[in-house]
Amino acid sequence: MIIFGTRGYLYQLAILTLVCGWCGNPAAHTLRKRVTKFTLFFVPLFPFSTKYATQCTFCGGEQQIPKEQADQLLAQQAAVQNGNPFGQPQGQPGYAQGTPGQNPYQS
């Protein structure tokens, strides 16, 4: 007798502030990854399905997204956590950086 089946795992990857596609409110959204694994004798062997979704904490609306978009949202979240909300290197090209205490715009 062989016992096989599937088992689902749900991972919360991040909490993001987005405008909801369902209710239109700017609210916190959870970014989740759902992995379904094949099991043999109740031992998970390999994943055969991976899906990503965001869920609005205001209205509960859920939207499935592709892996590429989930990766992009995670990269944006990492940039915000590193203190740079726009995801680009600090400092602007074309402007003098100067030394501390010195005004780079003064001649």
mmCIF file of C-alpha atoms in Angstrom, residues 1-6 37-46:
data_model
loop_
_atom_site.group_PDB
_atom_site.id
_atom_site.type_symbol
_atom_site.label_atom_id
_atom_site.label_comp_id
_atom_site.label_asym_id
_atom_site.label_seq_id
_atom_site.Cartn_x
_atom_site.Cartn_y
_atom_site.Cartn_z
ATOM 1 C CA MET A 1 0.000 0.000 0.000
ATOM 2 C CA ILE A 2 1.375 3.412 -1.054
ATOM 3 C CA ILE A 3 0.143 6.599 0.607
ATOM 4 C CA PHE A 4 0.674 9.781 -1.395
ATOM 5 C CA GLY A 5 -0.873 13.221 -1.651
ATOM 6 C CA THR A 6 -0.143 16.927 -1.409
ATOM 7 C CA LYS A 37 4.394 19.853 -2.365
ATOM 8 C CA PHE A 38 3.945 16.231 -3.368
ATOM 9 C CA THR A 39 4.098 13.890 -0.371
ATOM 10 C CA LEU A 40 4.862 10.185 -0.122
ATOM 11 C CA PHE A 41 4.029 8.508 3.186
ATOM 12 C CA PHE A 42 3.381 12.006 4.638
ATOM 13 C CA VAL A 43 6.916 13.155 3.772
ATOM 14 C CA PRO A 44 7.041 16.229 1.496
ATOM 15 C CA LEU A 45 9.313 15.419 -1.452
ATOM 16 C CA PHE A 46 9.226 18.224 -4.026
#
